[in-house]
CSV table of N, CA, C and O in Angstrom, one decimal:
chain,number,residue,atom,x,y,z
A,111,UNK,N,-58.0,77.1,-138.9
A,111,UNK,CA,-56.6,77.3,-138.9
A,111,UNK,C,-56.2,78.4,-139.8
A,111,UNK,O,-56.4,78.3,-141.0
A,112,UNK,N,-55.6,79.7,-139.1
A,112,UNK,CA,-55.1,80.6,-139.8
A,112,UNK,C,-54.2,80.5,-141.1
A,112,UNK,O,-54.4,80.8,-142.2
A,113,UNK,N,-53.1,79.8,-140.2
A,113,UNK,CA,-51.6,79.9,-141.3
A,113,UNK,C,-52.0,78.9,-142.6
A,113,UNK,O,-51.5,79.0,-143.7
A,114,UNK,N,-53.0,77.8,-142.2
A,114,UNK,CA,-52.8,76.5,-143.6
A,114,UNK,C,-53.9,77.3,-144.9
A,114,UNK,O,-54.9,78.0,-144.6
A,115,UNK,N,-53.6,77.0,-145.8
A,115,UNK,CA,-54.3,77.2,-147.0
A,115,UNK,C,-55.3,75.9,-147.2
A,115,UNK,O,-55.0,74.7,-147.1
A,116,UNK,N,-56.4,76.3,-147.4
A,116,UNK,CA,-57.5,75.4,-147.6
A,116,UNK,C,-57.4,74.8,-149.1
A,116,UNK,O,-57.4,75.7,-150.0
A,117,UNK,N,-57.5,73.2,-149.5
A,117,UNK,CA,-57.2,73.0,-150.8
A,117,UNK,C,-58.6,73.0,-151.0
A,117,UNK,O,-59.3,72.3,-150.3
A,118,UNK,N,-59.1,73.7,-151.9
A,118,UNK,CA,-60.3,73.8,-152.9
A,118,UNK,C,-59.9,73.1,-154.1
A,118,UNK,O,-59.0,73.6,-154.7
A,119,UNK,N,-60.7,71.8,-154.9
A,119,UNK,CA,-60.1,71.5,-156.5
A,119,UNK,C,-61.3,72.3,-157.4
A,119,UNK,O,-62.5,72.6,-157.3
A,120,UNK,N,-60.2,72.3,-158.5
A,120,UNK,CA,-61.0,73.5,-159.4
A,120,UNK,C,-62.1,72.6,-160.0
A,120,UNK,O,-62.1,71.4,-159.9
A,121,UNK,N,-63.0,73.3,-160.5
A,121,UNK,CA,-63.8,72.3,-160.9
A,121,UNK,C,-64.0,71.3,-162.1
A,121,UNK,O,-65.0,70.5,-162.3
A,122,UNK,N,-63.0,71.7,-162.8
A,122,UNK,CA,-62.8,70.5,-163.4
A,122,UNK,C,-62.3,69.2,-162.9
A,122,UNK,O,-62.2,68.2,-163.6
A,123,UNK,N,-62.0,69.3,-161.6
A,123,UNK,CA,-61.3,68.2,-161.0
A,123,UNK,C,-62.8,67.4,-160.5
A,123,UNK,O,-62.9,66.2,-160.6
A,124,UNK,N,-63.6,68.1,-160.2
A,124,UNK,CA,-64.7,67.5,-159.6
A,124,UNK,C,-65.9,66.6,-161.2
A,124,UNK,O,-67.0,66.0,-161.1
A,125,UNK,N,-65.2,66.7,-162.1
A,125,UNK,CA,-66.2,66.3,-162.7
A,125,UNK,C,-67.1,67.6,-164.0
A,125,UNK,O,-66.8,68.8,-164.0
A,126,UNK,N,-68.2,67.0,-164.8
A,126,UNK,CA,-68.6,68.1,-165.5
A,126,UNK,C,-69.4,68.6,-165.1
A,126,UNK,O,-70.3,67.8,-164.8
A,127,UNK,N,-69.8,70.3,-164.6
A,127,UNK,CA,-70.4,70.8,-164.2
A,127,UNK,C,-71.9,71.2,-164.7
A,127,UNK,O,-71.7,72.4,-165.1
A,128,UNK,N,-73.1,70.8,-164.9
A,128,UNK,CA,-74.1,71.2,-165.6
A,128,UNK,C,-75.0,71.9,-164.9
A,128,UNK,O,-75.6,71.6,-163.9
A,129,UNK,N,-75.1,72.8,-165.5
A,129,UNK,CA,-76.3,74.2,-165.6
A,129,UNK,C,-77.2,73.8,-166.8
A,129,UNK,O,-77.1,73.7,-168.1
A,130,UNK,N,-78.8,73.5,-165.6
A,130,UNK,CA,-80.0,73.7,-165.9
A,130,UNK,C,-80.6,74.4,-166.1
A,130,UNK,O,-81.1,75.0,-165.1
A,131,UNK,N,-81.0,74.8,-167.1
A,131,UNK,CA,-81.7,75.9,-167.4
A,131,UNK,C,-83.4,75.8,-167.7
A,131,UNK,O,-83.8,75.0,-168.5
A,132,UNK,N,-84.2,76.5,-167.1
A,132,UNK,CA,-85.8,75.8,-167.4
A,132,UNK,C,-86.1,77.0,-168.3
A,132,UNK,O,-86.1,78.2,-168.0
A,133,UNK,N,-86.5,76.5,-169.8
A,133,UNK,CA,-86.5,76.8,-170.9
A,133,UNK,C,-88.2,76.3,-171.4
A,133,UNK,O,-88.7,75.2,-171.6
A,134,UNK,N,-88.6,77.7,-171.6
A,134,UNK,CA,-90.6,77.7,-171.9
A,134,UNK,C,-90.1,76.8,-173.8
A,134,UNK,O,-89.1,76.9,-174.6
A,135,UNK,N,-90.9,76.1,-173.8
A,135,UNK,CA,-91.4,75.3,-175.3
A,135,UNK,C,-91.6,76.2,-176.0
A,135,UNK,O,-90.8,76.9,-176.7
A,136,UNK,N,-93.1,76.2,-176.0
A,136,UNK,CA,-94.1,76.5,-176.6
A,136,UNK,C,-94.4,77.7,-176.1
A,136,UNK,O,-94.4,77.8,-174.9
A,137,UNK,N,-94.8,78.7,-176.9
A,137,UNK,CA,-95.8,79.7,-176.1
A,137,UNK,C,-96.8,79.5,-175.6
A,137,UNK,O,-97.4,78.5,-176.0
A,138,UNK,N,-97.3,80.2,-174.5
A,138,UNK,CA,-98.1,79.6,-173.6
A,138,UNK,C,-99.7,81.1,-174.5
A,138,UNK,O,-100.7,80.6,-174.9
A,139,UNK,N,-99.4,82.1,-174.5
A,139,UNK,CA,-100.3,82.6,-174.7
A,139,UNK,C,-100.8,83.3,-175.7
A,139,UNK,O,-101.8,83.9,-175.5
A,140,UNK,N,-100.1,83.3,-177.2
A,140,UNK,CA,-99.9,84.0,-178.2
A,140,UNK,C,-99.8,85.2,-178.5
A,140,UNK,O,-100.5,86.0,-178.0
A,141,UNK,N,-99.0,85.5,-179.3
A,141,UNK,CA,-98.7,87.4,-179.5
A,141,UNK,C,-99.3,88.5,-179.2
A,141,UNK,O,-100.5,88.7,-179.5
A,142,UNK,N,-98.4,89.5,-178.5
A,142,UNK,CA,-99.5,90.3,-178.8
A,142,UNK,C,-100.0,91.1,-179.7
A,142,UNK,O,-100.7,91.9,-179.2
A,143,UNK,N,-99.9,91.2,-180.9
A,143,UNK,CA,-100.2,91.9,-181.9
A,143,UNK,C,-101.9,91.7,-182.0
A,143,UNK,O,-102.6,92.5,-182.5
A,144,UNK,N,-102.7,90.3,-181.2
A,144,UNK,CA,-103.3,90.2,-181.3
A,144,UNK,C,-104.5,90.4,-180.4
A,144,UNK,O,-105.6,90.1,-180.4
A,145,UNK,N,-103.6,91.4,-179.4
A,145,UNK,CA,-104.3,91.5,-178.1
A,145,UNK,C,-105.6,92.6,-178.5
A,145,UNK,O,-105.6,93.5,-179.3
A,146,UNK,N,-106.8,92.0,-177.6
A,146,UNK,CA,-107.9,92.7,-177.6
A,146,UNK,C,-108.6,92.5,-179.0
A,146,UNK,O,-109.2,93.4,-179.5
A,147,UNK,N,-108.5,91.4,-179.5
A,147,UNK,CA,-109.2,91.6,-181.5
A,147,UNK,C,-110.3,91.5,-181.4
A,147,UNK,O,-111.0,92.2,-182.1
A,148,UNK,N,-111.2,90.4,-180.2
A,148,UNK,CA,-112.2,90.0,-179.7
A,148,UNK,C,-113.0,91.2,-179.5
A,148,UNK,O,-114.1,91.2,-180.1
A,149,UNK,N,-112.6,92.2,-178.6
A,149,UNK,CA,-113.3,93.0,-178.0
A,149,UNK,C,-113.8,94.3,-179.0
A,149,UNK,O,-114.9,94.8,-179.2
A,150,UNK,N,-112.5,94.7,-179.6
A,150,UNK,CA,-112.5,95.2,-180.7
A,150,UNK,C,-113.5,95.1,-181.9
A,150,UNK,O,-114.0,96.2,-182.4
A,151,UNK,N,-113.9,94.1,-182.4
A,151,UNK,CA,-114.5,93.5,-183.2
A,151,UNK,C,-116.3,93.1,-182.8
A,151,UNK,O,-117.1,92.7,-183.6
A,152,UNK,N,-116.5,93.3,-181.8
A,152,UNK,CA,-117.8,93.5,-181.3
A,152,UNK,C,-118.5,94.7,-181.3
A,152,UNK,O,-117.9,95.6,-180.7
A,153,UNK,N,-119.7,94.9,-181.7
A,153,UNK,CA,-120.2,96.1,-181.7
A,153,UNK,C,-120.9,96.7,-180.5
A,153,UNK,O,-121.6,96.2,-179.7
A,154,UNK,N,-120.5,97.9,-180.6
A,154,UNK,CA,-120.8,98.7,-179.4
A,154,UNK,C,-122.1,99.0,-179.2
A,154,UNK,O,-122.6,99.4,-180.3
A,155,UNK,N,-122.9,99.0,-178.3
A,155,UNK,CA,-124.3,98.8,-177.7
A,155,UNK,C,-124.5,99.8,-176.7
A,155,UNK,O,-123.8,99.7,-175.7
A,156,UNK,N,-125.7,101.0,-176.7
A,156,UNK,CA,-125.6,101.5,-175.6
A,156,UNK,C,-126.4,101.1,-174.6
A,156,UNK,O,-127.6,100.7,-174.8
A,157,UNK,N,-125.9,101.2,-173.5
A,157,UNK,CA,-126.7,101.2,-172.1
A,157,UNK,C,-128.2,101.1,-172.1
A,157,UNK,O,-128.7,101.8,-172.9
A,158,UNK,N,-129.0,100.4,-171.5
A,158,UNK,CA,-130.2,100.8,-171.4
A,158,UNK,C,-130.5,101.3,-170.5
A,158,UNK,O,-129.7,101.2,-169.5
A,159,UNK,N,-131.5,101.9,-170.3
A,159,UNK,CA,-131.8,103.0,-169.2
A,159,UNK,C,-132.6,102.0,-168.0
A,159,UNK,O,-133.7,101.4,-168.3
A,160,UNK,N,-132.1,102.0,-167.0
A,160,UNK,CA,-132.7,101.5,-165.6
A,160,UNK,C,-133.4,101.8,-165.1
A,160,UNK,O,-133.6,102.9,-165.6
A,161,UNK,N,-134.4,101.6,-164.0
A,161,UNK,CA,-134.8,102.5,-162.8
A,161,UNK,C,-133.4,102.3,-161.6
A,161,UNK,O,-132.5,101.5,-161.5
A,162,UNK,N,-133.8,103.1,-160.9
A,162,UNK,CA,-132.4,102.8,-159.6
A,162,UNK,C,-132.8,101.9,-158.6
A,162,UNK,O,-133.9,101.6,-158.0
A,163,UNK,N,-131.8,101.6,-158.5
A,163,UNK,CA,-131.8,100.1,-157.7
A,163,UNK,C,-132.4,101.1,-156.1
A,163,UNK,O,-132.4,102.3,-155.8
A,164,UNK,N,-132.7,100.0,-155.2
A,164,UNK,CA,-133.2,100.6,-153.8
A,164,UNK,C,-132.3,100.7,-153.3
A,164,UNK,O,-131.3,100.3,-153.9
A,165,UNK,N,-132.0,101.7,-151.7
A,165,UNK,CA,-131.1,101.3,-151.0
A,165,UNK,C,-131.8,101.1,-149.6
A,165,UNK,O,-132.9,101.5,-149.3
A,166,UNK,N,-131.0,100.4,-148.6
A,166,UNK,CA,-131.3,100.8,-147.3
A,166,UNK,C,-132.7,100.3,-146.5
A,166,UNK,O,-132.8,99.1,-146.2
A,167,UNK,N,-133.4,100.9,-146.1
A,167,UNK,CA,-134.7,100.1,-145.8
A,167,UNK,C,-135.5,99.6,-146.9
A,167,UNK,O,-136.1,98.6,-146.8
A,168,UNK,N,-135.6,100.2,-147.7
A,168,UNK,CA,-136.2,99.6,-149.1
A,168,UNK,C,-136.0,98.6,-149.0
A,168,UNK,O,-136.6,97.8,-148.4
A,169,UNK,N,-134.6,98.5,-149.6
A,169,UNK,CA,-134.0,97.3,-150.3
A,169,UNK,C,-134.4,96.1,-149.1
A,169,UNK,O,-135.0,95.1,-149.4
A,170,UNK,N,-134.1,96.3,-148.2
A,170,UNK,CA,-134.0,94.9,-146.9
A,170,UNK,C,-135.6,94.9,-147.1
A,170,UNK,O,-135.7,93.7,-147.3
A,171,UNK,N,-136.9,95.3,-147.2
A,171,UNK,CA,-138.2,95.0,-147.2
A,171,UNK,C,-138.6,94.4,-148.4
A,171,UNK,O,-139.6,93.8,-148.4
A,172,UNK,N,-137.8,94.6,-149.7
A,172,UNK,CA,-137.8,94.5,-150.9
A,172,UNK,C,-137.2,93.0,-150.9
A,172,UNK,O,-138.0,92.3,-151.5
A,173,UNK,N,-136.1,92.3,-150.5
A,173,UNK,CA,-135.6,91.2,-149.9
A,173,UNK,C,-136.2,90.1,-149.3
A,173,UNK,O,-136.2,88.9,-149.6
A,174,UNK,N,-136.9,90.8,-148.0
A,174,UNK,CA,-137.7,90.3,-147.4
A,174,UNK,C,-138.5,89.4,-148.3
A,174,UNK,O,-138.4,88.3,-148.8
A,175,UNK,N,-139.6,90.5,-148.5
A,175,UNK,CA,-140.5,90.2,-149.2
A,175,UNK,C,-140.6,89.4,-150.3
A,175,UNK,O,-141.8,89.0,-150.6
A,176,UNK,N,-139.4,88.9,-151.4
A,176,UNK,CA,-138.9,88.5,-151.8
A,176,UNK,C,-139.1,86.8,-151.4
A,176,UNK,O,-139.9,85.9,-151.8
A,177,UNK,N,-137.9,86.7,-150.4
A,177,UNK,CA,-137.8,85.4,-150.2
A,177,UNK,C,-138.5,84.7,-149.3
A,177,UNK,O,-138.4,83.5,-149.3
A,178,UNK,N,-139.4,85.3,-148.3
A,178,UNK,CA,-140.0,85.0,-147.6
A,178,UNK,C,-141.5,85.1,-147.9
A,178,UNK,O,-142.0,84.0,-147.9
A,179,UNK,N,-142.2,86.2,-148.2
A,179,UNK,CA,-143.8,86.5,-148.6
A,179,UNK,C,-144.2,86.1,-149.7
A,179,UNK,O,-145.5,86.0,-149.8
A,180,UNK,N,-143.4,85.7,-151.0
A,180,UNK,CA,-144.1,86.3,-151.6
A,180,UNK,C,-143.9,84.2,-152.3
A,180,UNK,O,-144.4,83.7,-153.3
A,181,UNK,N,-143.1,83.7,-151.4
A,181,UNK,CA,-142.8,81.9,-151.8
A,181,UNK,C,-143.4,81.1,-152.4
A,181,UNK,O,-144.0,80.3,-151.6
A,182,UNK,N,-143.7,80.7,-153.7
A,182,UNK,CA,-144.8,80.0,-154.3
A,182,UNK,C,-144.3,78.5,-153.8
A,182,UNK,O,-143.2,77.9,-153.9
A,183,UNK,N,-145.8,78.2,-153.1
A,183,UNK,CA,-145.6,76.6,-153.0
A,183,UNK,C,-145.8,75.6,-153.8
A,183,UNK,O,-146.9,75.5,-154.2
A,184,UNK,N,-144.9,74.5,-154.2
A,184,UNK,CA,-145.6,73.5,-155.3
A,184,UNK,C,-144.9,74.1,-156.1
A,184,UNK,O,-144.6,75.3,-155.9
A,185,UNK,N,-144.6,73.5,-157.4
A,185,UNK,CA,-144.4,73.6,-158.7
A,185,UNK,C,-142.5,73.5,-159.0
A,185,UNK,O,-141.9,72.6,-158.3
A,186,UNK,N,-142.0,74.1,-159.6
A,186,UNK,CA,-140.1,73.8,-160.0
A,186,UNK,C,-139.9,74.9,-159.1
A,186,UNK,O,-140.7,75.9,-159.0
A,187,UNK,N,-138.6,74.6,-158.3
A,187,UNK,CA,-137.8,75.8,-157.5
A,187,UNK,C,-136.8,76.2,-158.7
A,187,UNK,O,-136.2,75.6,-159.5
A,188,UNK,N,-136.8,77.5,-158.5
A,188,UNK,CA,-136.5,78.3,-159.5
A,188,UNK,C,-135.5,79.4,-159.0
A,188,UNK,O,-136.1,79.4,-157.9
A,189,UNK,N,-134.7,80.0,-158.9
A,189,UNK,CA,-134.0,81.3,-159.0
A,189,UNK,C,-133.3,80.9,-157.6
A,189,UNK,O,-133.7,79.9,-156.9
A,190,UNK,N,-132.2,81.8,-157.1
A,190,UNK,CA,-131.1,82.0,-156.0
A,190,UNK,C,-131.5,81.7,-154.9
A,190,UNK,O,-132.1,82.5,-154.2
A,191,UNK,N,-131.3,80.5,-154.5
A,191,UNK,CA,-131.4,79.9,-153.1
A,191,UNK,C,-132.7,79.4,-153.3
A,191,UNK,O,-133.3,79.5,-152.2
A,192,UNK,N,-133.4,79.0,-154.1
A,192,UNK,CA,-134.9,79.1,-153.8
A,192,UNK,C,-135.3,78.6,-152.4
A,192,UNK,O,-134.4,77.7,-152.3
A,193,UNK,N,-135.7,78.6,-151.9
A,193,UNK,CA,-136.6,78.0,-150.8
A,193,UNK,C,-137.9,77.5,-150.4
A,193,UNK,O,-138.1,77.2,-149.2
């Protein structure tokens, strides 16, 4: 209806209005002043020198060979997936 004014009550008419607020306690993760002290405080170590890893047909005969040829039977299963 156009012409009527809609009665809305203010809201104190309706009672006390509360707003919740979700409010952290406790810190969850501690300052950062102290960020990285761990890492910091470890001594630095260089690299050791590798040979290079295979790629490609190597590697899949290298694999192979691996899990299938080379299978010790009897004794503790040992290492990734043993089989």
């Amino acid at each position: 209806l156009k012409g009527s004014p809609q009665h809305t009550p203010a809201p104190s008419a309706l009672g006390p209005v509360w707003l919740s607020l979700v409010v952290a306690m406790g810190k969850v993760h501690g300052s950062l002043a102290r960020a990285g002290k761990v890492k910091n405080q470890t001594p630095k170590v260089a690299k050791a020198e590798k040979k290079k890893s295979l790629t490609g047909r190597a590697k899949k005969r290298f694999v192979y060979n691996r899990r299938f040829v080379s299978v010790v039977k009897g004794g503790p299963k040992r290492g990734p997936n043993s089989n």
